[in-house]
Amino acid sequence: MFIIFLKISAMHAYDTVSEALTDLKDRGYTTDFNIAFDKLECSTTRKCLYANDFEIVEHYRFEGESDPGDESVVYAIEQKSGTMKGVVVTAYGTYSEPVSDDMITKLSIQG
């Protein structure tokens, strides 16, 4: 007999980026990451995570109704070792940041 445990994350619904960030912080995603081409960099400690170092636990896409500059994606990130949890907010479309192929693959939204 085999027992399989699956980690299932319930996706939440948010109306705004700030609402998503507040709730994620309340749920333990407290590290703020920035994309630095081929890695995510913690904005306060400067600790870096490369594409193989983390998993995307949740993601939320926001579309600006009147301003394309408001289009963004919020990612809930967890280091594979479980020591860091945080968020990264990226723009998409015309305003997106330059990133490596590995990061593009990692941050691609599935579904």
PDB file of C-alpha atoms in Angstrom:
ATOM      1  CA  MET A   1       0.000   0.000   0.000  1.00  0.00           C
ATOM      2  CA  PHE A   2       1.322   3.421  -0.953  1.00  0.00           C
ATOM      3  CA  ILE A   3       0.184   6.713   0.493  1.00  0.00           C
ATOM      4  CA  ILE A   4       0.812   9.817  -1.562  1.00  0.00           C
ATOM      5  CA  PHE A   5       0.660  13.265  -0.028  1.00  0.00           C
ATOM      6  CA  LEU A   6       0.109  16.208  -2.329  1.00  0.00           C
ATOM      7  CA  LYS A   7       0.731  19.807  -1.437  1.00  0.00           C
ATOM      8  CA  ILE A   8      -2.294  21.653  -2.771  1.00  0.00           C
ATOM      9  CA  SER A   9      -2.431  25.409  -2.618  1.00  0.00           C
ATOM     10  CA  ALA A  10      -5.823  27.037  -2.783  1.00  0.00           C
ATOM     11  CA  MET A  11      -5.718  29.966  -5.161  1.00  0.00           C
ATOM     12  CA  HIS A  12      -7.254  33.136  -3.864  1.00  0.00           C
ATOM     13  CA  ALA A  13      -9.034  35.899  -5.756  1.00  0.00           C
ATOM     14  CA  TYR A  14      -7.777  39.464  -5.457  1.00  0.00           C
ATOM     15  CA  ASP A  15      -9.005  42.690  -7.026  1.00  0.00           C
ATOM     16  CA  THR A  16      -5.711  44.582  -6.719  1.00  0.00           C
ATOM     17  CA  VAL A  17      -1.976  43.929  -6.538  1.00  0.00           C
ATOM     18  CA  SER A  18      -1.783  45.550  -3.098  1.00  0.00           C
ATOM     19  CA  GLU A  19      -4.559  43.274  -1.802  1.00  0.00           C
ATOM     20  CA  ALA A  20      -2.664  40.220  -3.052  1.00  0.00           C
ATOM     21  CA  LEU A  21       0.624  41.397  -1.538  1.00  0.00           C
ATOM     22  CA  THR A  22      -0.976  42.114   1.841  1.00  0.00           C
ATOM     23  CA  ASP A  23      -2.625  38.702   2.036  1.00  0.00           C
ATOM     24  CA  LEU A  24       0.486  36.847   0.871  1.00  0.00           C
ATOM     25  CA  LYS A  25       2.567  38.665   3.492  1.00  0.00           C
ATOM     26  CA  ASP A  26       0.011  37.676   6.151  1.00  0.00           C
ATOM     27  CA  ARG A  27       0.420  34.072   4.966  1.00  0.00           C
ATOM     28  CA  GLY A  28       4.204  34.128   5.400  1.00  0.00           C
ATOM     29  CA  TYR A  29       5.486  35.347   2.028  1.00  0.00           C
ATOM     30  CA  THR A  30       7.514  38.124   3.615  1.00  0.00           C
ATOM     31  CA  THR A  31      10.615  38.427   1.403  1.00  0.00           C
ATOM     32  CA  ASP A  32      10.443  40.957  -1.414  1.00  0.00           C
ATOM     33  CA  PHE A  33      12.276  39.759  -4.525  1.00  0.00           C
ATOM     34  CA  ASN A  34      13.296  41.653  -7.642  1.00  0.00           C
ATOM     35  CA  ILE A  35      14.215  40.094 -10.970  1.00  0.00           C
ATOM     36  CA  ALA A  36      17.911  40.558 -11.699  1.00  0.00           C
ATOM     37  CA  PHE A  37      18.131  39.041 -15.217  1.00  0.00           C
ATOM     38  CA  ASP A  38      18.998  35.401 -14.370  1.00  0.00           C
ATOM     39  CA  LYS A  39      17.978  35.320 -10.698  1.00  0.00           C
ATOM     40  CA  LEU A  40      15.640  36.697  -8.054  1.00  0.00           C
ATOM     41  CA  GLU A  41      17.340  38.993  -5.587  1.00  0.00           C
ATOM     42  CA  CYS A  42      16.039  39.802  -2.105  1.00  0.00           C
ATOM     43  CA  SER A  43      15.715  43.574  -1.916  1.00  0.00           C
ATOM     44  CA  THR A  44      16.975  43.798   1.696  1.00  0.00           C
ATOM     45  CA  THR A  45      19.500  40.957   2.176  1.00  0.00           C
ATOM     46  CA  ARG A  46      20.711  40.729  -1.452  1.00  0.00           C
ATOM     47  CA  LYS A  47      20.397  36.919  -1.207  1.00  0.00           C
ATOM     48  CA  CYS A  48      19.773  35.472  -4.666  1.00  0.00           C
ATOM     49  CA  LEU A  49      17.693  32.567  -5.904  1.00  0.00           C
ATOM     50  CA  TYR A  50      18.292  31.079  -9.344  1.00  0.00           C
ATOM     51  CA  ALA A  51      15.576  29.301 -11.346  1.00  0.00           C
ATOM     52  CA  ASN A  52      16.506  25.902  -9.875  1.00  0.00           C
ATOM     53  CA  ASP A  53      16.418  27.257  -6.288  1.00  0.00           C
ATOM     54  CA  PHE A  54      12.714  28.083  -6.006  1.00  0.00           C
ATOM     55  CA  GLU A  55       9.188  27.032  -6.837  1.00  0.00           C
ATOM     56  CA  ILE A  56       6.248  29.220  -7.764  1.00  0.00           C
ATOM     57  CA  VAL A  57       3.504  28.315  -5.307  1.00  0.00           C
ATOM     58  CA  GLU A  58       0.841  30.740  -6.561  1.00  0.00           C
ATOM     59  CA  HIS A  59       0.552  33.445  -9.190  1.00  0.00           C
ATOM     60  CA  TYR A  60      -1.982  36.183  -9.889  1.00  0.00           C
ATOM     61  CA  ARG A  61      -2.294  38.182 -13.089  1.00  0.00           C
ATOM     62  CA  PHE A  62      -3.696  41.711 -13.042  1.00  0.00           C
ATOM     63  CA  GLU A  63      -4.755  43.611 -16.137  1.00  0.00           C
ATOM     64  CA  GLY A  64      -4.977  47.384 -16.184  1.00  0.00           C
ATOM     65  CA  GLU A  65      -8.361  48.373 -17.539  1.00  0.00           C
ATOM     66  CA  SER A  66      -7.345  51.907 -18.443  1.00  0.00           C
ATOM     67  CA  ASP A  67      -3.538  51.867 -18.236  1.00  0.00           C
ATOM     68  CA  PRO A  68      -1.409  49.122 -19.832  1.00  0.00           C
ATOM     69  CA  GLY A  69       1.316  50.073 -17.321  1.00  0.00           C
ATOM     70  CA  ASP A  70      -0.858  48.512 -14.608  1.00  0.00           C
ATOM     71  CA  GLU A  71      -0.565  45.043 -16.127  1.00  0.00           C
ATOM     72  CA  SER A  72       1.416  42.804 -13.780  1.00  0.00           C
ATOM     73  CA  VAL A  73       1.822  39.345 -12.289  1.00  0.00           C
ATOM     74  CA  VAL A  74       2.313  38.627  -8.580  1.00  0.00           C
ATOM     75  CA  TYR A  75       4.200  35.406  -7.813  1.00  0.00           C
ATOM     76  CA  ALA A  76       4.330  33.666  -4.423  1.00  0.00           C
ATOM     77  CA  ILE A  77       7.827  32.133  -4.326  1.00  0.00           C
ATOM     78  CA  GLU A  78       9.189  29.456  -2.011  1.00  0.00           C
ATOM     79  CA  GLN A  79      12.836  28.452  -1.823  1.00  0.00           C
ATOM     80  CA  LYS A  80      13.143  24.697  -2.376  1.00  0.00           C
ATOM     81  CA  SER A  81      14.935  24.311   0.969  1.00  0.00           C
ATOM     82  CA  GLY A  82      11.915  25.953   2.611  1.00  0.00           C
ATOM     83  CA  THR A  83      13.946  28.672   4.294  1.00  0.00           C
ATOM     84  CA  MET A  84      12.604  31.659   2.349  1.00  0.00           C
ATOM     85  CA  LYS A  85       9.129  32.578   1.165  1.00  0.00           C
ATOM     86  CA  GLY A  86       8.377  35.780  -0.652  1.00  0.00           C
ATOM     87  CA  VAL A  87       6.857  37.589  -3.581  1.00  0.00           C
ATOM     88  CA  VAL A  88       7.965  39.032  -6.867  1.00  0.00           C
ATOM     89  CA  VAL A  89       5.875  41.413  -8.952  1.00  0.00           C
ATOM     90  CA  THR A  90       6.588  41.640 -12.656  1.00  0.00           C
ATOM     91  CA  ALA A  91       5.190  43.737 -15.441  1.00  0.00           C
ATOM     92  CA  TYR A  92       4.260  42.048 -18.677  1.00  0.00           C
ATOM     93  CA  GLY A  93       3.842  43.208 -22.204  1.00  0.00           C
ATOM     94  CA  THR A  94       5.603  46.360 -23.293  1.00  0.00           C
ATOM     95  CA  TYR A  95       6.814  47.165 -19.785  1.00  0.00           C
ATOM     96  CA  SER A  96       8.367  43.803 -18.871  1.00  0.00           C
ATOM     97  CA  GLU A  97      11.875  43.479 -17.418  1.00  0.00           C
ATOM     98  CA  PRO A  98      14.763  41.865 -19.346  1.00  0.00           C
ATOM     99  CA  VAL A  99      15.260  38.299 -18.080  1.00  0.00           C
ATOM    100  CA  SER A 100      17.252  35.213 -18.997  1.00  0.00           C
ATOM    101  CA  ASP A 101      15.732  32.282 -20.881  1.00  0.00           C
ATOM    102  CA  ASP A 102      15.803  30.186 -17.677  1.00  0.00           C
ATOM    103  CA  MET A 103      13.827  32.826 -15.785  1.00  0.00           C
ATOM    104  CA  ILE A 104      11.364  33.263 -18.669  1.00  0.00           C
ATOM    105  CA  THR A 105      10.707  29.534 -18.598  1.00  0.00           C
ATOM    106  CA  LYS A 106      10.366  29.485 -14.803  1.00  0.00           C
ATOM    107  CA  LEU A 107       8.044  32.506 -14.664  1.00  0.00           C
ATOM    108  CA  SER A 108       5.855  31.439 -17.589  1.00  0.00           C
ATOM    109  CA  ILE A 109       2.254  31.191 -16.434  1.00  0.00           C
ATOM    110  CA  GLN A 110       0.798  27.781 -17.039  1.00  0.00           C
ATOM    111  CA  GLY A 111      -2.962  27.936 -17.460  1.00  0.00           C
TER     112      GLY A 111
END
